[in-house]
Amino acid sequence: MELAQCIRDVHARTTEDYIETPSAPLLFKKGHFYPVFKDEANNWLTTDEEGFQHIVASGVERVLEDYWFSRHFKLL
């Protein structure tokens, strides 16, 4: 398990959305801390502000190898 700090707000989006929009529900808040853990398929998961689980990195041994994760979080 690792501890990550969100470095930019992350809003929900659907498969039809190509960008995150500020009007969408806020999943992860800038400045907040989230524990992330790896499953057996090398997916990294955490829980959002409402207690729902999300994959924040996938198919990588180390979480920082995931581009999306490193643009939204930093490890402590």
Coordinates of N, CA, C and O in Angstrom, one line a residue:
M1 N 0.8 -1.2 0.0 CA 0.0 0.0 0.0 C 0.9 1.2 0.0 O 2.0 1.2 0.6
E2 N 0.4 2.3 -0.7 CA 1.1 3.5 -0.8 C 0.2 4.6 -0.3 O -1.1 4.4 -0.4
L3 N 0.7 5.8 0.0 CA -0.2 6.9 0.3 C 0.1 8.0 -0.8 O 1.3 8.4 -1.0
A4 N -1.0 8.5 -1.4 CA -0.9 9.4 -2.5 C -1.6 10.7 -2.1 O -2.6 10.7 -1.4
Q5 N -1.1 11.8 -2.6 CA -1.7 13.1 -2.4 C -2.2 13.6 -3.8 O -1.5 13.5 -4.8
C6 N -3.5 14.0 -3.9 CA -4.1 14.4 -5.1 C -3.5 15.8 -5.4 O -3.5 16.7 -4.6
I7 N -3.0 16.0 -6.7 CA -2.4 17.3 -7.0 C -3.3 18.2 -7.9 O -2.9 19.3 -8.3
R8 N -4.4 17.6 -8.4 CA -5.4 18.4 -9.1 C -6.8 17.7 -8.9 O -6.8 16.4 -8.8
D9 N -7.8 18.4 -8.8 CA -9.2 17.9 -8.7 C -9.4 16.9 -9.8 O -9.1 17.1 -11.0
V10 N -10.1 15.8 -9.5 CA -10.5 14.8 -10.5 C -12.0 14.6 -10.4 O -12.6 14.3 -9.4
H11 N -12.6 15.0 -11.6 CA -14.0 14.9 -11.7 C -14.4 13.6 -12.5 O -13.7 13.1 -13.3
A12 N -15.6 13.1 -12.2 CA -16.1 11.9 -12.9 C -16.3 12.2 -14.4 O -16.6 13.4 -14.7
R13 N -16.3 11.2 -15.2 CA -16.6 11.4 -16.6 C -17.2 10.0 -17.1 O -16.9 9.0 -16.5
T14 N -17.9 10.1 -18.2 CA -18.5 8.9 -18.8 C -17.6 8.5 -19.9 O -16.7 9.2 -20.4
T15 N -17.9 7.3 -20.5 CA -17.1 6.9 -21.7 C -17.3 7.8 -22.9 O -16.5 7.8 -23.8
E16 N -18.4 8.6 -22.9 CA -18.6 9.5 -24.0 C -17.9 10.8 -23.8 O -17.7 11.6 -24.8
D17 N -17.5 11.1 -22.6 CA -16.7 12.3 -22.3 C -15.3 12.1 -22.6 O -14.7 11.1 -22.3
Y18 N -14.7 13.1 -23.3 CA -13.3 13.1 -23.6 C -12.4 13.9 -22.6 O -11.2 13.8 -22.6
I19 N -13.1 14.8 -21.9 CA -12.4 15.6 -20.9 C -13.2 15.6 -19.6 O -14.4 15.3 -19.6
E20 N -12.5 15.8 -18.5 CA -13.2 16.0 -17.2 C -13.8 17.4 -17.1 O -13.1 18.3 -17.5
T21 N -15.0 17.5 -16.7 CA -15.6 18.8 -16.6 C -15.9 19.2 -15.2 O -16.3 18.3 -14.4
P22 N -15.7 20.4 -14.8 CA -15.9 20.8 -13.4 C -17.3 20.6 -12.9 O -17.6 20.6 -11.7
S23 N -18.3 20.5 -13.8 CA -19.7 20.3 -13.4 C -20.0 18.9 -13.0 O -21.0 18.6 -12.4
A24 N -19.1 18.0 -13.4 CA -19.3 16.5 -13.0 C -18.9 16.3 -11.6 O -18.2 17.1 -11.0
P25 N -19.4 15.3 -10.9 CA -19.1 15.0 -9.5 C -17.6 14.9 -9.3 O -16.8 14.4 -10.1
L26 N -17.2 15.5 -8.1 CA -15.8 15.5 -7.8 C -15.4 14.2 -7.1 O -16.1 13.8 -6.1
L27 N -14.5 13.4 -7.6 CA -14.1 12.2 -7.1 C -12.9 12.3 -6.1 O -13.0 11.7 -5.0
F28 N -11.9 13.0 -6.5 CA -10.7 13.2 -5.7 C -10.4 14.7 -5.6 O -10.4 15.4 -6.6
K29 N -10.2 15.2 -4.4 CA -9.9 16.6 -4.1 C -8.4 16.9 -4.0 O -7.7 16.2 -3.4
K30 N -8.1 18.0 -4.7 CA -6.7 18.5 -4.7 C -6.3 18.7 -3.2 O -7.0 19.3 -2.4
G31 N -5.1 18.2 -2.9 CA -4.6 18.4 -1.5 C -5.0 17.2 -0.6 O -4.3 17.1 0.5
H32 N -6.0 16.4 -0.9 CA -6.4 15.3 0.0 C -5.5 14.1 -0.2 O -4.9 14.0 -1.3
F33 N -5.5 13.3 0.8 CA -4.6 12.1 0.8 C -5.5 10.8 0.6 O -6.6 10.7 1.2
Y34 N -4.9 9.9 -0.2 CA -5.7 8.6 -0.5 C -4.7 7.5 -0.4 O -3.7 7.5 -1.0
P35 N -5.1 6.4 0.3 CA -4.3 5.2 0.3 C -4.6 4.4 -1.0 O -5.7 4.3 -1.5
V36 N -3.5 4.0 -1.7 CA -3.7 3.2 -2.9 C -3.0 1.8 -2.7 O -2.0 1.7 -2.0
F37 N -3.7 0.8 -3.3 CA -3.1 -0.5 -3.1 C -3.2 -1.3 -4.5 O -4.1 -0.9 -5.3
K38 N -2.4 -2.2 -4.6 CA -2.3 -3.0 -5.9 C -3.0 -4.3 -5.7 O -2.8 -5.0 -4.7
D39 N -3.8 -4.7 -6.8 CA -4.4 -6.0 -6.8 C -3.5 -7.0 -7.5 O -2.4 -6.7 -8.0
E40 N -4.0 -8.2 -7.7 CA -3.2 -9.3 -8.3 C -3.0 -9.1 -9.8 O -2.1 -9.7 -10.4
A41 N -3.8 -8.2 -10.4 CA -3.7 -7.9 -11.9 C -2.8 -6.6 -12.1 O -2.9 -6.1 -13.2
N42 N -2.1 -6.2 -11.1 CA -1.3 -4.9 -11.2 C -2.2 -3.7 -11.5 O -1.8 -2.8 -12.2
N43 N -3.4 -3.7 -11.0 CA -4.2 -2.5 -11.0 C -4.1 -1.8 -9.6 O -4.0 -2.5 -8.6
W44 N -4.0 -0.5 -9.6 CA -3.9 0.2 -8.4 C -5.2 0.9 -8.1 O -5.8 1.5 -9.0
L45 N -5.7 0.7 -6.9 CA -7.1 1.2 -6.5 C -7.0 2.1 -5.3 O -6.1 2.0 -4.5
T46 N -8.0 2.9 -5.2 CA -8.3 3.8 -4.1 C -9.7 4.1 -4.0 O -10.5 3.7 -4.8
T47 N -10.1 4.7 -2.9 CA -11.5 5.0 -2.6 C -11.7 6.5 -2.8 O -10.9 7.3 -2.2
D48 N -12.8 6.9 -3.5 CA -13.1 8.4 -3.7 C -13.7 9.0 -2.4 O -13.8 8.4 -1.4
E49 N -14.1 10.3 -2.6 CA -14.6 11.0 -1.4 C -16.0 10.5 -0.9 O -16.3 10.7 0.2
E50 N -16.7 9.7 -1.7 CA -17.9 9.1 -1.3 C -17.8 7.6 -0.9 O -18.8 7.0 -0.7
G51 N -16.6 7.1 -0.9 CA -16.4 5.7 -0.5 C -16.5 4.7 -1.6 O -16.5 3.5 -1.3
F52 N -16.5 5.1 -2.9 CA -16.5 4.2 -4.0 C -15.1 3.9 -4.5 O -14.3 4.8 -4.5
Q53 N -14.8 2.7 -4.8 CA -13.5 2.3 -5.2 C -13.3 2.5 -6.7 O -14.2 2.3 -7.5
H54 N -12.1 3.0 -7.1 CA -11.7 3.3 -8.4 C -10.3 2.8 -8.8 O -9.4 2.8 -7.9
I55 N -10.1 2.4 -10.0 CA -8.8 2.1 -10.5 C -8.1 3.4 -10.9 O -8.6 4.1 -11.7
V56 N -6.9 3.7 -10.3 CA -6.2 4.9 -10.6 C -5.0 4.7 -11.4 O -4.3 5.6 -11.8
A57 N -4.6 3.4 -11.6 CA -3.5 3.0 -12.4 C -3.7 1.6 -12.8 O -4.2 0.8 -12.0
S58 N -3.3 1.2 -14.0 CA -3.5 -0.2 -14.4 C -2.4 -0.8 -15.2 O -1.7 -0.1 -15.9
G59 N -2.2 -2.1 -14.9 CA -1.2 -2.8 -15.7 C 0.3 -2.4 -15.4 O 1.1 -2.7 -16.3
V60 N 0.5 -1.9 -14.3 CA 1.9 -1.5 -14.0 C 2.3 -2.0 -12.6 O 1.5 -2.2 -11.7
E61 N 3.6 -2.3 -12.5 CA 4.2 -2.9 -11.3 C 4.3 -1.7 -10.2 O 3.9 -1.9 -9.1
R62 N 4.7 -0.6 -10.7 CA 4.9 0.6 -9.8 C 3.9 1.6 -10.2 O 3.7 1.9 -11.4
V63 N 3.1 2.2 -9.3 CA 2.0 3.1 -9.6 C 2.5 4.3 -10.3 O 1.8 4.9 -11.2
L64 N 3.7 4.8 -10.1 CA 4.2 6.0 -10.8 C 4.5 5.7 -12.3 O 4.7 6.7 -13.0
E65 N 4.5 4.5 -12.7 CA 4.7 4.2 -14.1 C 3.4 4.5 -14.9 O 3.5 4.5 -16.2
D66 N 2.3 4.7 -14.3 CA 1.1 5.1 -15.0 C 1.0 6.6 -15.2 O 1.0 7.4 -14.3
Y67 N 0.8 6.9 -16.5 CA 0.8 8.3 -16.9 C -0.4 9.1 -16.2 O -0.2 10.2 -15.7
W68 N -1.6 8.6 -16.3 CA -2.7 9.3 -15.7 C -2.5 9.5 -14.2 O -2.7 10.6 -13.7
F69 N -2.0 8.5 -13.5 CA -1.8 8.6 -12.0 C -0.8 9.7 -11.7 O -1.1 10.6 -10.9
S70 N 0.3 9.7 -12.5 CA 1.3 10.7 -12.2 C 0.9 12.1 -12.5 O 1.5 13.1 -12.0
R71 N -0.1 12.3 -13.4 CA -0.6 13.7 -13.7 C -1.6 14.1 -12.6 O -1.9 15.3 -12.6
H72 N -2.2 13.2 -11.8 CA -3.2 13.6 -10.8 C -2.8 13.4 -9.4 O -3.4 13.9 -8.5
F73 N -1.8 12.6 -9.1 CA -1.3 12.3 -7.8 C 0.2 12.3 -7.6 O 0.9 12.1 -8.6
K74 N 0.6 12.4 -6.4 CA 2.1 12.2 -6.1 C 2.1 11.3 -4.9 O 1.2 11.3 -4.0
L75 N 3.2 10.5 -4.8 CA 3.4 9.6 -3.7 C 4.1 10.3 -2.6 O 4.9 11.2 -2.8
L76 N 3.7 9.9 -1.4 CA 4.4 10.5 -0.2 C 5.4 9.5 0.3 O 5.4 8.4 0.1

